[in-house]
Amino acid sequence: MSRARADEEEYWHSSKFRAFTFDDEDDELSQLKESKRAVNSLRDIVDDDDDDDDLERVSWSGEPVGRRNRLPSFQSLSNALSDTGVKNYAPELRRPKAEYKDYSSDWSPKDTVKRMQRGKVLIFLKRTLRREILFRELEVRQVALCHLIHFLKETGEQKLLLDLLRFLDRTEEVALSQYREHLNIQDVEKRREFLKGCIGLPFSAEDTSHIQDHYTLLERQIIIEANDRHLETAGQSEIFRKYPRKASILNMPLVTTLFYSCFYHYTEAEGTFSSPTNLKKTFKIPDKQYVLTALAARAKLRAWDDVDALLTTKNWLGYTKKKAPIGFHRVVEILQRNNAPVQVLQEYVRLVEDVETRLNLATKYKCHDVVIETYRDLKDRIQLTAYKCKVERGSAEEQNINSILNNTQIRWKN
């Protein structure tokens, strides 16, 4: 048996998708409508406040920053055609919401044999029928059609796949499949030119703008990479001498490029391509994402003054206050992971509004002053007395607790 045939049979043996049938009355999925095959809109890089657990970020070197990383790898836009559900690519293209159902659980031996047999029928027809006849028969059997499309993607039979999609008049799917070919282009300049050509493919106007974003991002990365490589080689920049680059910025996602920019080019004017504010404006990065990424980058450098400035806002009357669109509890977690001194941590723990969360964070990170102040404000004599056992004997914190407990002006609740 040839390797190709062995691979084909292995596909149907291991596929997670239930086998189709050529008998329409036995086709449980024949009534399902296929979802529109289009590029999904570029989502906000960060979701709403109630979805904070999805804020997954990685540094430009691939190390987790700011939050637990669940991204499998750095990948490009063409994951629209894969099964990866990662959200934070920029711009991002996703696969359709529904092509076929997954019946990977509770297979009986009989179901498995039937699935393999029907898969082999499809492979046999693919090998023996003229394409026009095969396509015409599949057009009225949607489940079989979905199986074949998925199979062609898995096996990389691009020409047959494109012919099938053109026959079905799925112009946007054809465009998406053509766009995916940029992954096979290793030379960055050739890839850039290829992406430029993809802008003219038959996507919708909105989707074309996302392809334009991908092209613009790569073009920007090429400029930044060339300039930074020169600075690093020439030894003309202190930050590159102190923190040598671990990887190229080329072909990285937008959020990674933003982290890199906040790490190496934070103080640059907006007019430069490598400026974080330039990236934020060009790609319309939400404030929440920008603050999260910039905070992680500056904290990694232990640039506490930059952290303070990032979280300080001024109103039209000139008054300043601290503001964190990601929540001060997240700020504290990021700073602590980057070994911020207690004095810095305490400043932001105090700004956590929820009392229980504030106490938990202050206790966990030994911000004694915050714990003492909070129990004093709560007029909780019992908890304050109990906390006295957790500070060093003879320390300033113990003296502070004694002073508060002996204050006759406080009307304790217990």
mmCIF file of N, CA, C and O in Angstrom, residues 221-290:
data_model
loop_
_atom_site.group_PDB
_atom_site.id
_atom_site.type_symbol
_atom_site.label_atom_id
_atom_site.label_comp_id
_atom_site.label_asym_id
_atom_site.label_seq_id
_atom_site.Cartn_x
_atom_site.Cartn_y
_atom_site.Cartn_z
ATOM 1 N N GLN A 221 7.070 45.776 11.388
ATOM 2 C CA GLN A 221 8.049 44.911 12.053
ATOM 3 C C GLN A 221 9.371 44.857 11.290
ATOM 4 O O GLN A 221 10.443 44.801 11.909
ATOM 5 N N ILE A 222 9.307 44.863 9.985
ATOM 6 C CA ILE A 222 10.532 44.838 9.173
ATOM 7 C C ILE A 222 11.378 46.078 9.457
ATOM 8 O O ILE A 222 12.609 45.993 9.611
ATOM 9 N N ILE A 223 10.725 47.236 9.545
ATOM 10 C CA ILE A 223 11.437 48.489 9.815
ATOM 11 C C ILE A 223 12.050 48.458 11.218
ATOM 12 O O ILE A 223 13.222 48.813 11.417
ATOM 13 N N ILE A 224 11.269 48.045 12.206
ATOM 14 C CA ILE A 224 11.753 48.000 13.592
ATOM 15 C C ILE A 224 12.910 47.016 13.720
ATOM 16 O O ILE A 224 13.924 47.306 14.368
ATOM 17 N N GLU A 225 12.756 45.853 13.113
ATOM 18 C CA GLU A 225 13.798 44.821 13.215
ATOM 19 C C GLU A 225 15.117 45.299 12.638
ATOM 20 O O GLU A 225 16.179 45.112 13.247
ATOM 21 N N ALA A 226 15.076 45.926 11.472
ATOM 22 C CA ALA A 226 16.305 46.399 10.839
ATOM 23 C C ALA A 226 16.994 47.466 11.696
ATOM 24 O O ALA A 226 18.222 47.429 11.899
ATOM 25 N N ASN A 227 16.218 48.389 12.226
ATOM 26 C CA ASN A 227 16.787 49.461 13.044
ATOM 27 C C ASN A 227 17.362 48.923 14.353
ATOM 28 O O ASN A 227 18.472 49.288 14.761
ATOM 29 N N ASP A 228 16.629 48.032 15.015
ATOM 30 C CA ASP A 228 17.079 47.515 16.307
ATOM 31 C C ASP A 228 18.271 46.584 16.167
ATOM 32 O O ASP A 228 19.146 46.548 17.039
ATOM 33 N N ARG A 229 18.321 45.839 15.078
ATOM 34 C CA ARG A 229 19.486 44.982 14.846
ATOM 35 C C ARG A 229 20.743 45.822 14.690
ATOM 36 O O ARG A 229 21.819 45.474 15.196
ATOM 37 N N HIS A 230 20.592 46.954 13.994
ATOM 38 C CA HIS A 230 21.727 47.862 13.814
ATOM 39 C C HIS A 230 22.169 48.450 15.154
ATOM 40 O O HIS A 230 23.375 48.481 15.470
ATOM 41 N N LEU A 231 21.207 48.912 15.972
ATOM 42 C CA LEU A 231 21.537 49.496 17.269
ATOM 43 C C LEU A 231 22.205 48.473 18.183
ATOM 44 O O LEU A 231 23.176 48.778 18.894
ATOM 45 N N GLU A 232 21.693 47.261 18.156
ATOM 46 C CA GLU A 232 22.243 46.215 19.012
ATOM 47 C C GLU A 232 23.658 45.841 18.591
ATOM 48 O O GLU A 232 24.552 45.678 19.429
ATOM 49 N N THR A 233 23.864 45.722 17.291
ATOM 50 C CA THR A 233 25.192 45.358 16.780
ATOM 51 C C THR A 233 26.209 46.461 17.052
ATOM 52 O O THR A 233 27.360 46.189 17.418
ATOM 53 N N ALA A 234 25.780 47.701 16.886
ATOM 54 C CA ALA A 234 26.697 48.828 17.065
ATOM 55 C C ALA A 234 26.936 49.154 18.537
ATOM 56 O O ALA A 234 27.849 49.912 18.867
ATOM 57 N N GLY A 235 26.113 48.589 19.429
ATOM 58 C CA GLY A 235 26.272 48.862 20.850
ATOM 59 C C GLY A 235 25.959 50.296 21.221
ATOM 60 O O GLY A 235 26.501 50.838 22.185
ATOM 61 N N GLN A 236 25.067 50.936 20.457
ATOM 62 C CA GLN A 236 24.773 52.353 20.660
ATOM 63 C C GLN A 236 23.609 52.595 21.633
ATOM 64 O O GLN A 236 23.304 53.732 21.945
ATOM 65 N N SER A 237 22.973 51.542 22.062
ATOM 66 C CA SER A 237 21.806 51.713 22.932
ATOM 67 C C SER A 237 22.026 50.965 24.243
ATOM 68 O O SER A 237 22.349 49.773 24.246
ATOM 69 N N GLU A 238 21.833 51.676 25.351
ATOM 70 C CA GLU A 238 22.071 51.071 26.667
ATOM 71 C C GLU A 238 21.119 49.923 26.948
ATOM 72 O O GLU A 238 21.508 48.889 27.493
ATOM 73 N N ILE A 239 19.851 50.084 26.562
ATOM 74 C CA ILE A 239 18.885 49.033 26.879
ATOM 75 C C ILE A 239 19.179 47.746 26.123
ATOM 76 O O ILE A 239 18.982 46.649 26.645
ATOM 77 N N PHE A 240 19.693 47.849 24.898
ATOM 78 C CA PHE A 240 20.051 46.640 24.152
ATOM 79 C C PHE A 240 21.307 45.995 24.722
ATOM 80 O O PHE A 240 21.483 44.777 24.628
ATOM 81 N N ARG A 241 22.197 46.816 25.291
ATOM 82 C CA ARG A 241 23.381 46.239 25.935
ATOM 83 C C ARG A 241 22.996 45.524 27.229
ATOM 84 O O ARG A 241 23.518 44.451 27.535
ATOM 85 N N LYS A 242 22.066 46.128 27.964
ATOM 86 C CA LYS A 242 21.667 45.560 29.248
ATOM 87 C C LYS A 242 20.713 44.386 29.088
ATOM 88 O O LYS A 242 20.765 43.419 29.857
ATOM 89 N N TYR A 243 19.852 44.476 28.097
ATOM 90 C CA TYR A 243 18.864 43.415 27.853
ATOM 91 C C TYR A 243 18.919 42.992 26.387
ATOM 92 O O TYR A 243 18.102 43.435 25.569
ATOM 93 N N PRO A 244 19.893 42.158 26.019
ATOM 94 C CA PRO A 244 19.997 41.710 24.620
ATOM 95 C C PRO A 244 18.705 41.021 24.165
ATOM 96 O O PRO A 244 18.046 40.330 24.944
ATOM 97 N N ARG A 245 18.367 41.222 22.927
ATOM 98 C CA ARG A 245 17.149 40.621 22.383
ATOM 99 C C ARG A 245 17.311 39.106 22.298
ATOM 100 O O ARG A 245 18.363 38.596 21.942
ATOM 101 N N LYS A 246 16.235 38.382 22.608
ATOM 102 C CA LYS A 246 16.264 36.915 22.576
ATOM 103 C C LYS A 246 15.660 36.351 21.294
ATOM 104 O O LYS A 246 15.788 35.158 21.023
ATOM 105 N N ALA A 247 14.971 37.191 20.544
ATOM 106 C CA ALA A 247 14.314 36.701 19.324
ATOM 107 C C ALA A 247 14.026 37.874 18.407
ATOM 108 O O ALA A 247 14.034 39.031 18.824
ATOM 109 N N SER A 248 13.762 37.546 17.153
ATOM 110 C CA SER A 248 13.375 38.567 16.182
ATOM 111 C C SER A 248 11.917 38.944 16.403
ATOM 112 O O SER A 248 11.100 38.135 16.855
ATOM 113 N N ILE A 249 11.581 40.180 16.087
ATOM 114 C CA ILE A 249 10.195 40.636 16.219
ATOM 115 C C ILE A 249 9.364 40.287 14.989
ATOM 116 O O ILE A 249 8.128 40.406 14.990
ATOM 117 N N LEU A 250 10.020 39.837 13.924
ATOM 118 C CA LEU A 250 9.319 39.555 12.667
ATOM 119 C C LEU A 250 8.270 38.466 12.840
ATOM 120 O O LEU A 250 8.504 37.442 13.495
ATOM 121 N N ASN A 251 7.106 38.694 12.253
ATOM 122 C CA ASN A 251 5.992 37.745 12.211
ATOM 123 C C ASN A 251 5.361 37.481 13.575
ATOM 124 O O ASN A 251 4.603 36.524 13.730
ATOM 125 N N MET A 252 5.655 38.310 14.547
ATOM 126 C CA MET A 252 5.017 38.169 15.848
ATOM 127 C C MET A 252 3.637 38.840 15.831
ATOM 128 O O MET A 252 3.399 39.749 15.054
ATOM 129 N N PRO A 253 2.723 38.400 16.734
ATOM 130 C CA PRO A 253 1.398 39.033 16.806
ATOM 131 C C PRO A 253 1.502 40.471 17.294
ATOM 132 O O PRO A 253 2.530 40.887 17.842
ATOM 133 N N LEU A 254 0.438 41.203 17.161
ATOM 134 C CA LEU A 254 0.427 42.610 17.545
ATOM 135 C C LEU A 254 0.692 42.787 19.040
ATOM 136 O O LEU A 254 1.447 43.664 19.447
ATOM 137 N N VAL A 255 0.071 41.959 19.876
ATOM 138 C CA VAL A 255 0.256 42.116 21.313
ATOM 139 C C VAL A 255 1.712 41.885 21.693
ATOM 140 O O VAL A 255 2.249 42.535 22.596
ATOM 141 N N THR A 256 2.390 40.983 20.997
ATOM 142 C CA THR A 256 3.809 40.735 21.255
ATOM 143 C C THR A 256 4.646 41.916 20.785
ATOM 144 O O THR A 256 5.601 42.333 21.454
ATOM 145 N N THR A 257 4.288 42.465 19.637
ATOM 146 C CA THR A 257 4.990 43.636 19.115
ATOM 147 C C THR A 257 4.824 44.815 20.066
ATOM 148 O O THR A 257 5.763 45.577 20.299
ATOM 149 N N LEU A 258 3.634 44.956 20.632
ATOM 150 C CA LEU A 258 3.387 46.040 21.581
ATOM 151 C C LEU A 258 4.239 45.861 22.838
ATOM 152 O O LEU A 258 4.826 46.824 23.348
ATOM 153 N N PHE A 259 4.324 44.638 23.347
ATOM 154 C CA PHE A 259 5.161 44.383 24.521
ATOM 155 C C PHE A 259 6.625 44.725 24.220
ATOM 156 O O PHE A 259 7.306 45.379 25.022
ATOM 157 N N TYR A 260 7.101 44.291 23.078
ATOM 158 C CA TYR A 260 8.476 44.580 22.649
ATOM 159 C C TYR A 260 8.715 46.086 22.593
ATOM 160 O O TYR A 260 9.729 46.608 23.066
ATOM 161 N N SER A 261 7.744 46.794 22.027
ATOM 162 C CA SER A 261 7.861 48.241 21.895
ATOM 163 C C SER A 261 7.865 48.921 23.265
ATOM 164 O O SER A 261 8.635 49.858 23.508
ATOM 165 N N CYS A 262 7.011 48.455 24.171
ATOM 166 C CA CYS A 262 6.980 49.025 25.521
ATOM 167 C C CYS A 262 8.246 48.694 26.301
ATOM 168 O O CYS A 262 8.627 49.428 27.220
ATOM 169 N N PHE A 263 8.897 47.614 25.959
ATOM 170 C CA PHE A 263 10.121 47.201 26.643
ATOM 171 C C PHE A 263 11.324 48.003 26.152
ATOM 172 O O PHE A 263 12.113 48.517 26.946
ATOM 173 N N TYR A 264 11.458 48.144 24.827
ATOM 174 C CA TYR A 264 12.662 48.749 24.255
ATOM 175 C C TYR A 264 12.479 50.201 23.795
ATOM 176 O O TYR A 264 13.449 50.927 23.651
ATOM 177 N N HIS A 265 11.246 50.612 23.524
ATOM 178 C CA HIS A 265 11.039 51.926 22.887
ATOM 179 C C HIS A 265 9.983 52.764 23.599
ATOM 180 O O HIS A 265 9.302 53.573 22.963
ATOM 181 N N TYR A 266 9.852 52.600 24.902
ATOM 182 C CA TYR A 266 8.728 53.188 25.634
ATOM 183 C C TYR A 266 8.695 54.714 25.566
ATOM 184 O O TYR A 266 7.630 55.312 25.507
ATOM 185 N N THR A 267 9.854 55.350 25.571
ATOM 186 C CA THR A 267 9.895 56.814 25.650
ATOM 187 C C THR A 267 9.929 57.493 24.286
ATOM 188 O O THR A 267 10.012 58.722 24.215
ATOM 189 N N GLU A 268 9.854 56.730 23.219
ATOM 190 C CA GLU A 268 9.950 57.330 21.890
ATOM 191 C C GLU A 268 8.705 58.137 21.544
ATOM 192 O O GLU A 268 7.598 57.835 21.990
ATOM 193 N N ALA A 269 8.911 59.140 20.718
ATOM 194 C CA ALA A 269 7.809 60.009 20.292
ATOM 195 C C ALA A 269 6.824 59.229 19.423
ATOM 196 O O ALA A 269 7.187 58.260 18.753
ATOM 197 N N GLU A 270 5.585 59.685 19.426
ATOM 198 C CA GLU A 270 4.536 58.985 18.682
ATOM 199 C C GLU A 270 4.827 58.914 17.180
ATOM 200 O O GLU A 270 4.331 58.029 16.485
ATOM 201 N N GLY A 271 5.651 59.820 16.679
ATOM 202 C CA GLY A 271 5.918 59.840 15.247
ATOM 203 C C GLY A 271 6.779 58.699 14.744
ATOM 204 O O GLY A 271 6.871 58.479 13.537
ATOM 205 N N THR A 272 7.418 57.944 15.647
ATOM 206 C CA THR A 272 8.266 56.830 15.211
ATOM 207 C C THR A 272 7.457 55.546 15.117
ATOM 208 O O THR A 272 6.527 55.329 15.901
ATOM 209 N N PHE A 273 7.835 54.666 14.173
ATOM 210 C CA PHE A 273 7.101 53.425 13.970
ATOM 211 C C PHE A 273 7.170 52.500 15.180
ATOM 212 O O PHE A 273 6.262 51.703 15.416
ATOM 213 N N SER A 274 8.246 52.578 15.956
ATOM 214 C CA SER A 274 8.413 51.663 17.084
ATOM 215 C C SER A 274 7.811 52.194 18.378
ATOM 216 O O SER A 274 7.876 51.536 19.413
ATOM 217 N N SER A 275 7.207 53.373 18.328
ATOM 218 C CA SER A 275 6.602 53.954 19.521
ATOM 219 C C SER A 275 5.351 53.177 19.939
ATOM 220 O O SER A 275 4.492 52.877 19.105
ATOM 221 N N PRO A 276 5.210 52.843 21.238
ATOM 222 C CA PRO A 276 3.996 52.151 21.697
ATOM 223 C C PRO A 276 2.725 52.948 21.410
ATOM 224 O O PRO A 276 1.703 52.369 21.025
ATOM 225 N N THR A 277 2.784 54.268 21.588
ATOM 226 C CA THR A 277 1.588 55.068 21.329
ATOM 227 C C THR A 277 1.241 55.079 19.846
ATOM 228 O O THR A 277 0.064 55.175 19.473
ATOM 229 N N ASN A 278 2.258 54.979 18.989
ATOM 230 C CA ASN A 278 2.012 54.892 17.554
ATOM 231 C C ASN A 278 1.296 53.589 17.227
ATOM 232 O O ASN A 278 0.325 53.566 16.460
ATOM 233 N N LEU A 279 1.767 52.482 17.810
ATOM 234 C CA LEU A 279 1.113 51.189 17.593
ATOM 235 C C LEU A 279 -0.323 51.222 18.108
ATOM 236 O O LEU A 279 -1.243 50.719 17.449
ATOM 237 N N LYS A 280 -0.518 51.811 19.278
ATOM 238 C CA LYS A 280 -1.854 51.878 19.866
ATOM 239 C C LYS A 280 -2.812 52.633 18.950
ATOM 240 O O LYS A 280 -3.952 52.210 18.728
ATOM 241 N N LYS A 281 -2.344 53.729 18.391
ATOM 242 C CA LYS A 281 -3.191 54.550 17.530
ATOM 243 C C LYS A 281 -3.421 53.873 16.180
ATOM 244 O O LYS A 281 -4.553 53.854 15.669
ATOM 245 N N THR A 282 -2.368 53.323 15.590
ATOM 246 C CA THR A 282 -2.482 52.711 14.262
ATOM 247 C C THR A 282 -3.435 51.527 14.258
ATOM 248 O O THR A 282 -4.269 51.382 13.358
ATOM 249 N N PHE A 283 -3.332 50.667 15.281
ATOM 250 C CA PHE A 283 -4.130 49.444 15.303
ATOM 251 C C PHE A 283 -5.314 49.519 16.260
ATOM 252 O O PHE A 283 -5.963 48.508 16.527
ATOM 253 N N LYS A 284 -5.591 50.736 16.772
ATOM 254 C CA LYS A 284 -6.767 50.951 17.629
ATOM 255 C C LYS A 284 -6.801 49.967 18.796
ATOM 256 O O LYS A 284 -7.808 49.292 19.048
ATOM 257 N N ILE A 285 -5.692 49.872 19.505
ATOM 258 C CA ILE A 285 -5.590 48.971 20.650
ATOM 259 C C ILE A 285 -6.383 49.558 21.821
ATOM 260 O O ILE A 285 -6.186 50.719 22.182
ATOM 261 N N PRO A 286 -7.266 48.793 22.431
ATOM 262 C CA PRO A 286 -8.055 49.306 23.562
ATOM 263 C C PRO A 286 -7.159 49.689 24.736
ATOM 264 O O PRO A 286 -6.085 49.116 24.943
ATOM 265 N N ASP A 287 -7.627 50.649 25.530
ATOM 266 C CA ASP A 287 -6.857 51.103 26.690
ATOM 267 C C ASP A 287 -6.529 49.951 27.632
ATOM 268 O O ASP A 287 -5.431 49.881 28.197
ATOM 269 N N LYS A 288 -7.481 49.067 27.828
ATOM 270 C CA LYS A 288 -7.290 47.953 28.757
ATOM 271 C C LYS A 288 -6.113 47.084 28.332
ATOM 272 O O LYS A 288 -5.261 46.714 29.144
ATOM 273 N N GLN A 289 -6.050 46.759 27.043
ATOM 274 C CA GLN A 289 -4.944 45.943 26.535
ATOM 275 C C GLN A 289 -3.627 46.703 26.605
ATOM 276 O O GLN A 289 -2.584 46.146 26.966
ATOM 277 N N TYR A 290 -3.682 47.975 26.249
ATOM 278 C CA TYR A 290 -2.453 48.769 26.246
ATOM 279 C C TYR A 290 -1.860 48.864 27.651
ATOM 280 O O TYR A 290 -0.657 48.655 27.848
#
